[in-house]
mmCIF file of C-alpha atoms in Angstrom:
data_model
loop_
_atom_site.group_PDB
_atom_site.id
_atom_site.type_symbol
_atom_site.label_atom_id
_atom_site.label_comp_id
_atom_site.label_asym_id
_atom_site.label_seq_id
_atom_site.Cartn_x
_atom_site.Cartn_y
_atom_site.Cartn_z
ATOM 1 C CA UNK A 1 0.000 0.000 0.000
ATOM 2 C CA UNK A 2 2.854 2.355 0.784
ATOM 3 C CA UNK A 3 4.389 1.729 -2.623
ATOM 4 C CA UNK A 4 1.181 2.809 -4.326
ATOM 5 C CA UNK A 5 1.133 5.979 -2.211
ATOM 6 C CA UNK A 6 4.762 6.576 -3.226
ATOM 7 C CA UNK A 7 3.665 6.369 -6.872
ATOM 8 C CA UNK A 8 1.034 9.067 -6.437
ATOM 9 C CA UNK A 9 -2.138 7.158 -5.677
ATOM 10 C CA UNK A 10 -4.301 9.139 -3.263
ATOM 11 C CA UNK A 11 -6.606 6.306 -2.181
ATOM 12 C CA UNK A 12 -5.349 2.826 -1.390
ATOM 13 C CA UNK A 13 -7.006 -0.117 0.259
ATOM 14 C CA UNK A 14 -5.975 -3.494 1.506
ATOM 15 C CA UNK A 15 -7.591 -6.615 2.905
ATOM 16 C CA UNK A 16 -6.014 -8.660 5.683
ATOM 17 C CA UNK A 17 -7.506 -11.880 6.997
ATOM 18 C CA UNK A 18 -5.382 -12.120 10.144
ATOM 19 C CA UNK A 19 -6.675 -9.894 12.922
ATOM 20 C CA UNK A 20 -3.163 -9.629 14.379
ATOM 21 C CA UNK A 21 -1.618 -8.504 11.077
ATOM 22 C CA UNK A 22 -4.512 -6.123 10.487
ATOM 23 C CA UNK A 23 -3.870 -4.480 13.899
ATOM 24 C CA UNK A 24 -0.158 -4.202 13.105
ATOM 25 C CA UNK A 25 -0.942 -2.544 9.776
ATOM 26 C CA UNK A 26 -3.262 -0.071 11.494
ATOM 27 C CA UNK A 27 -0.538 0.785 14.019
ATOM 28 C CA UNK A 28 2.006 1.260 11.231
ATOM 29 C CA UNK A 29 -0.285 3.639 9.347
ATOM 30 C CA UNK A 30 -0.915 5.554 12.572
ATOM 31 C CA UNK A 31 2.852 5.844 13.193
ATOM 32 C CA UNK A 32 3.290 7.166 9.663
ATOM 33 C CA UNK A 33 0.343 9.562 10.176
ATOM 34 C CA UNK A 34 -1.298 8.201 7.038
ATOM 35 C CA UNK A 35 -4.644 7.484 8.649
ATOM 36 C CA UNK A 36 -5.185 11.183 9.405
ATOM 37 C CA UNK A 37 -3.690 12.786 6.278
ATOM 38 C CA UNK A 38 -6.339 14.842 4.465
ATOM 39 C CA UNK A 39 -4.767 14.335 1.022
ATOM 40 C CA UNK A 40 -4.617 10.543 1.267
ATOM 41 C CA UNK A 41 -7.211 7.908 1.962
ATOM 42 C CA UNK A 42 -6.075 4.596 3.395
ATOM 43 C CA UNK A 43 -8.701 1.891 3.830
ATOM 44 C CA UNK A 44 -7.846 -1.268 5.726
ATOM 45 C CA UNK A 45 -10.366 -4.095 5.739
ATOM 46 C CA UNK A 46 -10.055 -6.972 8.172
ATOM 47 C CA UNK A 47 -11.730 -10.095 6.879
ATOM 48 C CA UNK A 48 -12.037 -12.649 4.142
ATOM 49 C CA UNK A 49 -10.972 -11.246 0.746
ATOM 50 C CA UNK A 50 -13.486 -13.542 -0.948
ATOM 51 C CA UNK A 51 -16.299 -11.672 0.806
ATOM 52 C CA UNK A 52 -15.222 -8.125 -0.103
ATOM 53 C CA UNK A 53 -17.736 -6.803 -2.626
ATOM 54 C CA UNK A 54 -19.114 -3.229 -2.543
ATOM 55 C CA UNK A 55 -15.783 -1.792 -1.355
ATOM 56 C CA UNK A 56 -14.236 -2.830 -4.671
ATOM 57 C CA UNK A 57 -16.350 -0.249 -6.513
ATOM 58 C CA UNK A 58 -14.080 2.540 -5.232
ATOM 59 C CA UNK A 59 -10.898 1.213 -6.855
ATOM 60 C CA UNK A 60 -9.474 0.875 -10.355
ATOM 61 C CA UNK A 61 -6.139 -0.843 -9.687
ATOM 62 C CA UNK A 62 -5.776 -4.223 -7.987
ATOM 63 C CA UNK A 63 -2.438 -5.701 -6.946
ATOM 64 C CA UNK A 64 -1.937 -9.371 -6.178
ATOM 65 C CA UNK A 65 1.468 -10.557 -4.993
ATOM 66 C CA UNK A 66 1.540 -14.367 -5.199
ATOM 67 C CA UNK A 67 -2.164 -14.387 -4.395
ATOM 68 C CA UNK A 68 -4.460 -16.723 -2.573
ATOM 69 C CA UNK A 69 -5.170 -20.352 -3.274
ATOM 70 C CA UNK A 70 -7.676 -21.038 -6.057
ATOM 71 C CA UNK A 71 -10.680 -21.442 -3.715
ATOM 72 C CA UNK A 72 -10.171 -17.838 -2.542
ATOM 73 C CA UNK A 73 -8.902 -16.353 -5.816
ATOM 74 C CA UNK A 74 -11.951 -17.464 -7.831
ATOM 75 C CA UNK A 75 -14.509 -15.561 -5.717
ATOM 76 C CA UNK A 76 -12.182 -12.540 -5.527
ATOM 77 C CA UNK A 77 -12.054 -12.342 -9.331
ATOM 78 C CA UNK A 78 -15.828 -12.980 -9.541
ATOM 79 C CA UNK A 79 -16.343 -10.046 -7.132
ATOM 80 C CA UNK A 80 -14.103 -7.822 -9.270
ATOM 81 C CA UNK A 81 -16.158 -8.731 -12.349
ATOM 82 C CA UNK A 82 -19.382 -7.995 -10.444
ATOM 83 C CA UNK A 83 -17.934 -4.651 -9.360
ATOM 84 C CA UNK A 84 -17.148 -3.804 -12.981
ATOM 85 C CA UNK A 85 -20.717 -4.658 -14.002
ATOM 86 C CA UNK A 86 -22.111 -2.426 -11.223
ATOM 87 C CA UNK A 87 -19.722 0.386 -12.043
ATOM 88 C CA UNK A 88 -18.063 0.146 -15.485
ATOM 89 C CA UNK A 89 -14.618 1.736 -15.449
ATOM 90 C CA UNK A 90 -11.030 1.144 -16.466
ATOM 91 C CA UNK A 91 -9.648 -1.523 -14.176
ATOM 92 C CA UNK A 92 -6.112 -2.877 -14.033
ATOM 93 C CA UNK A 93 -4.943 -6.072 -12.361
ATOM 94 C CA UNK A 94 -1.260 -6.459 -11.527
ATOM 95 C CA UNK A 95 -0.489 -10.079 -10.704
ATOM 96 C CA UNK A 96 2.920 -11.110 -9.418
ATOM 97 C CA UNK A 97 3.523 -14.859 -9.794
ATOM 98 C CA UNK A 98 0.081 -15.446 -11.353
ATOM 99 C CA UNK A 99 -0.619 -19.081 -10.517
ATOM 100 C CA UNK A 100 -4.302 -18.983 -11.478
ATOM 101 C CA UNK A 101 -4.260 -16.727 -14.527
ATOM 102 C CA UNK A 102 -6.873 -19.038 -16.067
ATOM 103 C CA UNK A 103 -9.420 -17.717 -13.542
ATOM 104 C CA UNK A 104 -8.872 -14.160 -14.795
ATOM 105 C CA UNK A 105 -9.020 -15.194 -18.439
ATOM 106 C CA UNK A 106 -12.142 -17.342 -17.901
ATOM 107 C CA UNK A 107 -14.172 -14.413 -16.542
ATOM 108 C CA UNK A 108 -13.858 -12.724 -19.950
ATOM 109 C CA UNK A 109 -13.620 -9.168 -18.653
ATOM 110 C CA UNK A 110 -9.854 -8.678 -18.592
ATOM 111 C CA UNK A 111 -7.223 -8.900 -21.299
ATOM 112 C CA UNK A 112 -3.555 -9.633 -20.732
ATOM 113 C CA UNK A 113 -1.736 -6.537 -21.984
ATOM 114 C CA UNK A 114 1.770 -7.141 -20.678
ATOM 115 C CA UNK A 115 3.827 -9.941 -19.213
ATOM 116 C CA UNK A 116 7.401 -9.706 -18.028
ATOM 117 C CA UNK A 117 9.831 -11.139 -15.528
ATOM 118 C CA UNK A 118 10.911 -8.932 -12.635
ATOM 119 C CA UNK A 119 14.643 -9.607 -12.825
ATOM 120 C CA UNK A 120 15.324 -8.672 -9.222
ATOM 121 C CA UNK A 121 12.977 -11.299 -7.862
ATOM 122 C CA UNK A 122 12.608 -13.755 -10.754
ATOM 123 C CA UNK A 123 8.847 -13.386 -10.600
ATOM 124 C CA UNK A 124 6.499 -13.327 -13.567
ATOM 125 C CA UNK A 125 4.273 -10.263 -13.700
ATOM 126 C CA UNK A 126 1.003 -10.214 -15.644
ATOM 127 C CA UNK A 127 -0.867 -6.976 -16.304
ATOM 128 C CA UNK A 128 -4.564 -7.199 -17.233
ATOM 129 C CA UNK A 129 -7.017 -4.457 -18.144
ATOM 130 C CA UNK A 130 -10.775 -4.469 -18.592
ATOM 131 C CA UNK A 131 -12.244 -4.922 -22.018
ATOM 132 C CA UNK A 132 -14.065 -1.916 -23.436
ATOM 133 C CA UNK A 133 -17.839 -2.074 -23.040
#
């Protein structure tokens, strides 16, 4: 989330399943005074990523670093597609080490626009964007 703020995003959000890690993230944002900065909006959600729905409507960029197992990833992508249908917009998915790229391709709403290997970490990176309506 901090990296996205460093790149100029003014609203970032993240989902954390672990209550302990969620509390640590909240404390870190408080220490950095990011939770009270008027120019930036930081939204932390504690819970199951597969159950996040309406909150997705406020975002256009989605970053997955070596994401969840398939049983979680499938509903997450379904929820992103539902969000796009509720609120059509340009959406970008950045997937580092995309193990379940077939799930993204199967939904039919995103196209692979770029794929490269991050040389510093030897990770494959896939970039997807929404199809035009």
